[in-house]
mmCIF file with all atom_site columns, C-alpha atoms in Angstrom:
data_model
loop_
_atom_site.group_PDB
_atom_site.id
_atom_site.type_symbol
_atom_site.label_atom_id
_atom_site.label_alt_id
_atom_site.label_comp_id
_atom_site.label_asym_id
_atom_site.label_entity_id
_atom_site.label_seq_id
_atom_site.pdbx_PDB_ins_code
_atom_site.Cartn_x
_atom_site.Cartn_y
_atom_site.Cartn_z
_atom_site.occupancy
_atom_site.B_iso_or_equiv
_atom_site.pdbx_formal_charge
_atom_site.auth_seq_id
_atom_site.auth_comp_id
_atom_site.auth_asym_id
_atom_site.auth_atom_id
_atom_site.pdbx_PDB_model_num
ATOM 1   C CA . GLN A 1 1   ? 82.595  104.467 103.241 1.00 69.00 ? 12  GLN A CA 1
ATOM 2   C CA . VAL A 1 2   ? 84.301  101.445 104.774 1.00 79.00 ? 13  VAL A CA 1
ATOM 3   C CA . GLN A 1 3   ? 87.035  101.919 107.338 1.00 88.00 ? 14  GLN A CA 1
ATOM 4   C CA . LEU A 1 4   ? 89.274  99.107  108.552 1.00 92.00 ? 15  LEU A CA 1
ATOM 5   C CA . VAL A 1 5   ? 91.647  99.351  111.506 1.00 94.00 ? 16  VAL A CA 1
ATOM 6   C CA . GLU A 1 6   ? 94.139  96.561  112.077 1.00 97.00 ? 17  GLU A CA 1
ATOM 7   C CA . SER A 1 7   ? 95.907  95.899  115.356 1.00 98.00 ? 18  SER A CA 1
ATOM 8   C CA . GLY A 1 8   ? 97.728  93.204  117.294 1.00 98.00 ? 19  GLY A CA 1
ATOM 9   C CA . GLY A 1 9   ? 101.045 93.038  115.496 1.00 98.00 ? 20  GLY A CA 1
ATOM 10  C CA . GLY A 1 10  ? 104.414 93.180  117.156 1.00 98.00 ? 21  GLY A CA 1
ATOM 11  C CA . LEU A 1 11  ? 107.771 91.526  117.638 1.00 98.00 ? 22  LEU A CA 1
ATOM 12  C CA . VAL A 1 12  ? 107.669 87.830  118.483 1.00 98.00 ? 23  VAL A CA 1
ATOM 13  C CA . GLN A 1 13  ? 110.253 85.084  118.657 1.00 98.00 ? 24  GLN A CA 1
ATOM 14  C CA . PRO A 1 14  ? 110.130 82.130  116.267 1.00 97.00 ? 25  PRO A CA 1
ATOM 15  C CA . GLY A 1 15  ? 107.580 79.627  117.483 1.00 97.00 ? 26  GLY A CA 1
ATOM 16  C CA . GLY A 1 16  ? 105.504 82.321  119.151 1.00 98.00 ? 27  GLY A CA 1
ATOM 17  C CA . SER A 1 17  ? 101.933 83.422  118.535 1.00 98.00 ? 28  SER A CA 1
ATOM 18  C CA . LEU A 1 18  ? 100.046 86.605  117.776 1.00 98.00 ? 29  LEU A CA 1
ATOM 19  C CA . ARG A 1 19  ? 96.389  87.441  117.323 1.00 98.00 ? 30  ARG A CA 1
ATOM 20  C CA . LEU A 1 20  ? 95.545  90.175  114.876 1.00 98.00 ? 31  LEU A CA 1
ATOM 21  C CA . SER A 1 21  ? 92.259  92.077  114.922 1.00 98.00 ? 32  SER A CA 1
ATOM 22  C CA . CYS A 1 22  ? 90.530  94.167  112.305 1.00 96.00 ? 33  CYS A CA 1
ATOM 23  C CA . VAL A 1 23  ? 87.583  96.361  113.185 1.00 95.00 ? 34  VAL A CA 1
ATOM 24  C CA . VAL A 1 24  ? 85.362  97.276  110.248 1.00 92.00 ? 35  VAL A CA 1
ATOM 25  C CA . SER A 1 25  ? 83.049  100.270 110.296 1.00 88.00 ? 36  SER A CA 1
ATOM 26  C CA . GLY A 1 26  ? 80.745  102.010 107.880 1.00 69.00 ? 37  GLY A CA 1
ATOM 27  C CA . SER A 1 27  ? 79.335  98.950  106.131 1.00 69.00 ? 38  SER A CA 1
ATOM 28  C CA . ILE A 1 28  ? 77.055  95.959  106.416 1.00 75.00 ? 39  ILE A CA 1
ATOM 29  C CA . PHE A 1 29  ? 79.934  93.875  107.662 1.00 80.00 ? 40  PHE A CA 1
ATOM 30  C CA . ARG A 1 30  ? 78.298  90.480  107.770 1.00 82.00 ? 41  ARG A CA 1
ATOM 31  C CA . ILE A 1 31  ? 77.621  90.307  104.031 1.00 83.00 ? 42  ILE A CA 1
ATOM 32  C CA . TYR A 1 32  ? 81.263  90.589  103.044 1.00 87.00 ? 43  TYR A CA 1
ATOM 33  C CA . ARG A 1 33  ? 83.827  87.859  102.625 1.00 94.00 ? 44  ARG A CA 1
ATOM 34  C CA . MET A 1 34  ? 86.800  89.266  104.517 1.00 95.00 ? 45  MET A CA 1
ATOM 35  C CA . GLY A 1 35  ? 90.450  88.473  104.096 1.00 97.00 ? 46  GLY A CA 1
ATOM 36  C CA . TRP A 1 36  ? 93.815  88.965  105.689 1.00 98.00 ? 47  TRP A CA 1
ATOM 37  C CA . TYR A 1 37  ? 96.587  89.970  103.338 1.00 98.00 ? 48  TYR A CA 1
ATOM 38  C CA . ARG A 1 38  ? 100.290 90.498  103.950 1.00 98.00 ? 49  ARG A CA 1
ATOM 39  C CA . GLN A 1 39  ? 103.155 92.257  102.263 1.00 98.00 ? 50  GLN A CA 1
ATOM 40  C CA . ALA A 1 40  ? 106.718 91.284  103.071 1.00 96.00 ? 51  ALA A CA 1
ATOM 41  C CA . PRO A 1 41  ? 109.621 93.589  102.223 1.00 92.00 ? 52  PRO A CA 1
ATOM 42  C CA . GLU A 1 42  ? 110.227 93.797  98.471  1.00 94.00 ? 53  GLU A CA 1
ATOM 43  C CA . LYS A 1 43  ? 107.372 91.376  97.751  1.00 96.00 ? 54  LYS A CA 1
ATOM 44  C CA . GLN A 1 44  ? 103.885 91.786  96.400  1.00 97.00 ? 55  GLN A CA 1
ATOM 45  C CA . ARG A 1 45  ? 100.901 91.806  98.701  1.00 97.00 ? 56  ARG A CA 1
ATOM 46  C CA . GLU A 1 46  ? 99.365  88.347  98.986  1.00 97.00 ? 57  GLU A CA 1
ATOM 47  C CA . LEU A 1 47  ? 96.144  86.882  100.310 1.00 98.00 ? 58  LEU A CA 1
ATOM 48  C CA . VAL A 1 48  ? 96.654  84.777  103.434 1.00 98.00 ? 59  VAL A CA 1
ATOM 49  C CA . ALA A 1 49  ? 93.195  83.726  104.591 1.00 98.00 ? 60  ALA A CA 1
ATOM 50  C CA . THR A 1 50  ? 89.538  84.470  103.931 1.00 98.00 ? 61  THR A CA 1
ATOM 51  C CA . ILE A 1 51  ? 86.256  84.018  105.750 1.00 97.00 ? 62  ILE A CA 1
ATOM 52  C CA . SER A 1 52  ? 82.717  84.359  104.453 1.00 95.00 ? 63  SER A CA 1
ATOM 53  C CA . GLY A 1 53  ? 79.895  86.031  106.292 1.00 91.00 ? 64  GLY A CA 1
ATOM 54  C CA . GLY A 1 54  ? 78.722  82.576  107.297 1.00 91.00 ? 65  GLY A CA 1
ATOM 55  C CA . GLY A 1 55  ? 82.130  81.476  108.522 1.00 94.00 ? 66  GLY A CA 1
ATOM 56  C CA . SER A 1 56  ? 83.539  79.338  105.732 1.00 97.00 ? 67  SER A CA 1
ATOM 57  C CA . THR A 1 57  ? 87.295  79.749  105.484 1.00 98.00 ? 68  THR A CA 1
ATOM 58  C CA . THR A 1 58  ? 90.124  79.393  102.995 1.00 98.00 ? 69  THR A CA 1
ATOM 59  C CA . TYR A 1 59  ? 93.872  79.545  103.553 1.00 98.00 ? 70  TYR A CA 1
ATOM 60  C CA . ALA A 1 60  ? 97.004  79.962  101.519 1.00 97.00 ? 71  ALA A CA 1
ATOM 61  C CA . ASP A 1 61  ? 98.996  76.730  101.494 1.00 96.00 ? 72  ASP A CA 1
ATOM 62  C CA . SER A 1 62  ? 101.859 78.473  103.271 1.00 93.00 ? 73  SER A CA 1
ATOM 63  C CA . VAL A 1 63  ? 99.787  79.111  106.424 1.00 95.00 ? 74  VAL A CA 1
ATOM 64  C CA . LYS A 1 64  ? 97.497  76.077  106.594 1.00 95.00 ? 75  LYS A CA 1
ATOM 65  C CA . GLY A 1 65  ? 97.657  74.509  110.039 1.00 95.00 ? 76  GLY A CA 1
ATOM 66  C CA . ARG A 1 66  ? 99.348  77.581  111.552 1.00 96.00 ? 77  ARG A CA 1
ATOM 67  C CA . PHE A 1 67  ? 96.899  80.445  111.038 1.00 98.00 ? 78  PHE A CA 1
ATOM 68  C CA . THR A 1 68  ? 93.191  80.579  111.876 1.00 98.00 ? 79  THR A CA 1
ATOM 69  C CA . ILE A 1 69  ? 90.838  83.271  110.627 1.00 98.00 ? 80  ILE A CA 1
ATOM 70  C CA . SER A 1 70  ? 87.615  84.015  112.470 1.00 98.00 ? 81  SER A CA 1
ATOM 71  C CA . ARG A 1 71  ? 85.050  86.767  112.755 1.00 96.00 ? 82  ARG A CA 1
ATOM 72  C CA . ASP A 1 72  ? 82.562  88.220  115.196 1.00 94.00 ? 83  ASP A CA 1
ATOM 73  C CA . ASN A 1 73  ? 79.761  89.807  113.192 1.00 91.00 ? 84  ASN A CA 1
ATOM 74  C CA . ALA A 1 74  ? 78.283  91.384  116.314 1.00 90.00 ? 85  ALA A CA 1
ATOM 75  C CA . LYS A 1 75  ? 81.540  93.271  116.843 1.00 93.00 ? 86  LYS A CA 1
ATOM 76  C CA . ASN A 1 76  ? 82.288  93.931  113.162 1.00 93.00 ? 87  ASN A CA 1
ATOM 77  C CA . THR A 1 77  ? 85.665  92.345  113.740 1.00 95.00 ? 88  THR A CA 1
ATOM 78  C CA . VAL A 1 78  ? 87.768  89.776  111.939 1.00 97.00 ? 89  VAL A CA 1
ATOM 79  C CA . TYR A 1 79  ? 90.687  88.016  113.608 1.00 98.00 ? 90  TYR A CA 1
ATOM 80  C CA . LEU A 1 80  ? 93.801  86.150  112.547 1.00 98.00 ? 91  LEU A CA 1
ATOM 81  C CA . GLN A 1 81  ? 95.327  83.793  115.089 1.00 98.00 ? 92  GLN A CA 1
ATOM 82  C CA . MET A 1 82  ? 98.897  83.042  114.101 1.00 98.00 ? 93  MET A CA 1
ATOM 83  C CA . ASN A 1 83  ? 100.759 80.186  115.776 1.00 98.00 ? 94  ASN A CA 1
ATOM 84  C CA . SER A 1 84  ? 104.202 78.638  115.351 1.00 97.00 ? 95  SER A CA 1
ATOM 85  C CA . LEU A 1 85  ? 105.432 81.785  113.681 1.00 97.00 ? 96  LEU A CA 1
ATOM 86  C CA . LYS A 1 86  ? 108.533 81.763  111.514 1.00 95.00 ? 97  LYS A CA 1
ATOM 87  C CA . PRO A 1 87  ? 110.816 84.581  110.324 1.00 96.00 ? 98  PRO A CA 1
ATOM 88  C CA . GLU A 1 88  ? 109.292 84.244  106.847 1.00 94.00 ? 99  GLU A CA 1
ATOM 89  C CA . HIS A 1 89  ? 105.951 85.358  108.303 1.00 96.00 ? 100 HIS A CA 1
ATOM 90  C CA . THR A 1 90  ? 107.426 88.808  108.879 1.00 97.00 ? 101 THR A CA 1
ATOM 91  C CA . ALA A 1 91  ? 105.293 91.305  106.978 1.00 98.00 ? 102 ALA A CA 1
ATOM 92  C CA . VAL A 1 92  ? 102.744 94.058  107.274 1.00 98.00 ? 103 VAL A CA 1
ATOM 93  C CA . TYR A 1 93  ? 99.332  92.423  107.639 1.00 98.00 ? 104 TYR A CA 1
ATOM 94  C CA . TYR A 1 94  ? 96.190  94.046  106.282 1.00 97.00 ? 105 TYR A CA 1
ATOM 95  C CA . CYS A 1 95  ? 92.537  93.170  106.238 1.00 96.00 ? 106 CYS A CA 1
ATOM 96  C CA . ASN A 1 96  ? 90.171  93.963  103.397 1.00 95.00 ? 107 ASN A CA 1
ATOM 97  C CA . THR A 1 97  ? 87.199  92.553  101.592 1.00 93.00 ? 108 THR A CA 1
ATOM 98  C CA . VAL A 1 98  ? 87.635  89.722  99.126  1.00 94.00 ? 109 VAL A CA 1
ATOM 99  C CA . PRO A 1 99  ? 88.241  90.790  96.434  1.00 94.00 ? 110 PRO A CA 1
ATOM 100 C CA . PRO A 1 100 ? 89.960  93.816  97.947  1.00 93.00 ? 111 PRO A CA 1
ATOM 101 C CA . ALA A 1 101 ? 88.713  97.347  97.450  1.00 90.00 ? 112 ALA A CA 1
ATOM 102 C CA . THR A 1 102 ? 91.503  99.813  96.805  1.00 89.00 ? 113 THR A CA 1
ATOM 103 C CA . SER A 1 103 ? 89.875  102.481 98.957  1.00 89.00 ? 114 SER A CA 1
ATOM 104 C CA . ASN A 1 104 ? 89.713  100.107 101.936 1.00 87.00 ? 115 ASN A CA 1
ATOM 105 C CA . TRP A 1 105 ? 93.431  99.583  102.523 1.00 92.00 ? 116 TRP A CA 1
ATOM 106 C CA . GLY A 1 106 ? 94.409  100.740 105.973 1.00 90.00 ? 117 GLY A CA 1
ATOM 107 C CA . GLN A 1 107 ? 97.790  101.165 107.632 1.00 94.00 ? 118 GLN A CA 1
ATOM 108 C CA . GLY A 1 108 ? 98.141  97.488  108.416 1.00 97.00 ? 119 GLY A CA 1
ATOM 109 C CA . THR A 1 109 ? 99.895  96.036  111.425 1.00 98.00 ? 120 THR A CA 1
ATOM 110 C CA . GLN A 1 110 ? 103.543 95.042  111.428 1.00 98.00 ? 121 GLN A CA 1
ATOM 111 C CA . VAL A 1 111 ? 104.442 91.486  112.402 1.00 98.00 ? 122 VAL A CA 1
ATOM 112 C CA . THR A 1 112 ? 108.110 90.793  112.966 1.00 98.00 ? 123 THR A CA 1
ATOM 113 C CA . VAL A 1 113 ? 109.333 87.287  113.801 1.00 97.00 ? 124 VAL A CA 1
ATOM 114 C CA . SER A 1 114 ? 112.892 87.375  115.019 1.00 96.00 ? 125 SER A CA 1
ATOM 115 C CA . LEU A 1 115 ? 115.155 86.316  117.858 1.00 93.00 ? 126 LEU A CA 1
#
């Protein structure tokens, strides 16, 4: 059984930065492509960024140049560095495999970008 625990969210002013972390347990972490997803109020959950076990990355057009996904296979952790944040980045951020497994969804971490 895979367990994912996200952390690092919070309240930040526009233009600020946050680094999200996701610790994965109960699996052979390094074989999975991992992704960060987000769900804004009254919107569907969307995929933001992905990273393969070997480190190749993909990004949604809306975050290219602002967000960076990375992973540390020794620590079973995937990160999302978010820079130059805007109010439209406000959402609950989740990590999961790509494609996502329904049973893996955790509580997520709230990111709020506001003055």
